[in-house]
Amino acid sequence: MTQTQDGARSRTFTWSDPMLNAAELGRRSGLELLQAMARGELPAPPITHLMGAGRIEAELGRVVVTLEPQEFHYNPLGSVHGGVLATLLDTAAACAVHSTLPAGVGYTSLDLTTKFLRPASLASGTLTCEGTVLSKGRRTALAQAVITDARGGMVAHATSSCMLFDLA
């Protein structure tokens, strides 16, 4: 982030071609793809760079994503915008579902029901969002995600339904 003399701030970021990861969907399971991104073998998706998200860890049915709150996440009230928190929740919940899918199977979020419990700000420290799969069938999956602040306080909770489909 840079700041001009008049106090205006600017931010730039770069990202890799998202089709690099899309090409791997038929060759790797969801868990293999997520773990390759976590290790830096595959690039993170552009949304990760846009939001400034941190580390990701993935295991079968569980994904953790972190975010350091920044000023560019703020709403007019001086706290992290709910849309940023909802994006983090959607990412963790949907990626938890993705971690259970074999190669050649895709997913998309059908809904996201979100509850905001406390505001997040720079003072919150690292936000940790853990997504877990609650139920998975042949065509749909249900997952939840929880965001906690650096002190372990729950910031937000969401449930998400995902539709599962063959990519071929």
XYZ file of C-alpha atoms in Angstrom:
168
model
C 0.000 0.000 0.000
C 1.242 3.480 -0.805
C 0.076 6.835 0.484
C 0.170 10.188 -1.319
C 0.845 13.553 0.303
C -2.885 14.268 0.525
C -3.420 11.020 2.502
C -4.948 9.024 -0.336
C -3.898 5.396 -0.344
C -3.482 3.012 -3.245
C -2.960 -0.702 -3.575
C -1.900 -2.878 -6.484
C -1.733 -6.631 -6.778
C -0.984 -9.277 -9.360
C -2.440 -12.702 -10.040
C -1.872 -15.692 -12.276
C -4.120 -16.977 -15.039
C -7.012 -18.739 -13.242
C -7.285 -21.238 -16.079
C -4.032 -22.856 -14.863
C -5.949 -24.286 -11.914
C -9.100 -24.968 -13.929
C -7.054 -27.199 -16.240
C -6.154 -29.359 -13.227
C -9.783 -30.106 -12.251
C -9.945 -33.213 -14.424
C -6.510 -34.456 -13.364
C -6.434 -33.893 -9.585
C -8.903 -34.399 -6.787
C -10.145 -31.327 -4.982
C -7.913 -32.090 -2.013
C -4.844 -32.520 -4.240
C -5.588 -29.208 -5.976
C -6.082 -27.293 -2.712
C -2.961 -28.781 -1.146
C -0.918 -27.909 -4.261
C -2.104 -24.294 -3.909
C -1.238 -24.316 -0.200
C 2.293 -25.519 -1.022
C 2.688 -22.886 -3.754
C 2.913 -25.458 -6.554
C -0.215 -23.973 -8.157
C -1.159 -20.299 -7.974
C -3.842 -19.086 -5.610
C -7.037 -17.931 -7.344
C -7.339 -14.211 -8.187
C -9.919 -13.584 -5.417
C -7.266 -14.553 -2.874
C -5.031 -11.733 -4.098
C -7.909 -9.259 -4.373
C -8.854 -9.844 -0.738
C -5.292 -10.128 0.522
C -6.038 -13.517 2.104
C -3.217 -15.362 3.821
C -2.456 -19.024 4.228
C -4.698 -21.900 3.315
C -4.562 -25.391 4.726
C -6.650 -28.278 3.481
C -7.457 -31.780 4.604
C -10.340 -34.033 3.685
C -13.568 -32.188 4.570
C -11.809 -29.236 6.248
C -10.207 -26.018 4.982
C -8.707 -23.110 6.925
C -8.101 -19.677 5.364
C -6.653 -16.645 7.150
C -7.031 -12.923 6.597
C -5.219 -9.989 8.169
C -7.761 -7.149 8.336
C -6.567 -4.100 6.386
C -7.963 -0.610 5.837
C -9.007 -1.555 2.291
C -11.423 -4.093 3.833
C -13.238 -1.368 5.782
C -16.801 -0.132 5.391
C -17.793 3.491 6.228
C -18.074 2.567 9.928
C -14.400 1.639 10.203
C -14.775 -2.132 10.439
C -14.294 -4.988 7.986
C -17.112 -4.969 5.434
C -19.607 -7.818 5.778
C -19.083 -8.719 2.139
C -15.414 -9.421 2.837
C -16.351 -11.642 5.769
C -19.026 -13.395 3.677
C -16.476 -14.020 0.910
C -14.095 -15.534 3.438
C -16.890 -17.752 4.819
C -17.976 -18.827 1.328
C -14.380 -19.628 0.398
C -13.736 -21.838 3.424
C -17.098 -23.646 3.274
C -17.003 -24.271 -0.475
C -13.340 -25.298 -0.460
C -14.107 -27.769 2.342
C -16.632 -29.338 -0.040
C -14.079 -29.183 -2.860
C -11.618 -31.116 -0.681
C -13.978 -34.125 -0.773
C -14.429 -34.259 -4.548
C -12.665 -36.616 -6.943
C -11.008 -35.405 -10.132
C -13.590 -34.412 -12.749
C -16.266 -33.313 -10.276
C -17.034 -29.621 -9.772
C -19.227 -27.624 -7.439
C -20.892 -24.267 -7.077
C -22.452 -22.554 -4.087
C -26.244 -22.673 -4.045
C -26.657 -20.460 -0.984
C -24.819 -18.885 1.901
C -26.590 -18.116 5.159
C -24.427 -15.785 7.216
C -24.586 -14.513 10.788
C -22.298 -11.656 11.825
C -21.649 -11.776 15.567
C -19.090 -9.017 16.220
C -17.235 -6.443 14.152
C -13.725 -7.127 12.879
C -11.027 -4.481 12.492
C -7.254 -4.076 12.503
C -7.433 -4.594 16.266
C -8.965 -8.060 15.748
C -5.652 -9.492 14.603
C -5.545 -12.424 12.222
C -8.976 -13.726 11.271
C -9.074 -17.501 10.920
C -11.892 -19.063 8.952
C -12.446 -22.804 9.251
C -14.801 -24.549 6.854
C -16.051 -28.095 7.413
C -18.350 -30.430 5.512
C -21.455 -31.399 7.454
C -23.080 -33.690 4.877
C -22.303 -34.793 1.323
C -24.554 -36.622 -1.087
C -24.355 -37.406 -4.791
C -25.616 -34.005 -5.984
C -25.386 -31.623 -3.016
C -23.229 -30.984 0.004
C -23.763 -28.924 3.149
C -20.856 -27.136 4.822
C -20.322 -24.568 7.537
C -17.625 -21.994 8.202
C -16.666 -20.030 11.312
C -14.466 -16.937 11.521
C -12.613 -16.306 14.775
C -10.379 -13.382 15.710
C -6.874 -13.609 17.188
C -8.337 -13.967 20.695
C -10.576 -16.855 19.649
C -13.810 -14.822 19.640
C -16.354 -15.838 17.008
C -16.802 -13.062 14.440
C -19.169 -14.759 11.972
C -20.752 -18.099 11.090
C -22.236 -19.411 7.849
C -23.782 -22.473 6.334
C -23.593 -23.172 2.613
C -25.204 -25.648 0.254
C -23.189 -26.617 -2.810
C -24.354 -28.306 -5.983
C -22.052 -31.074 -7.238
C -21.708 -31.892 -10.939
C -19.543 -33.740 -13.442
C -17.160 -31.480 -15.362
C -17.112 -33.641 -18.495
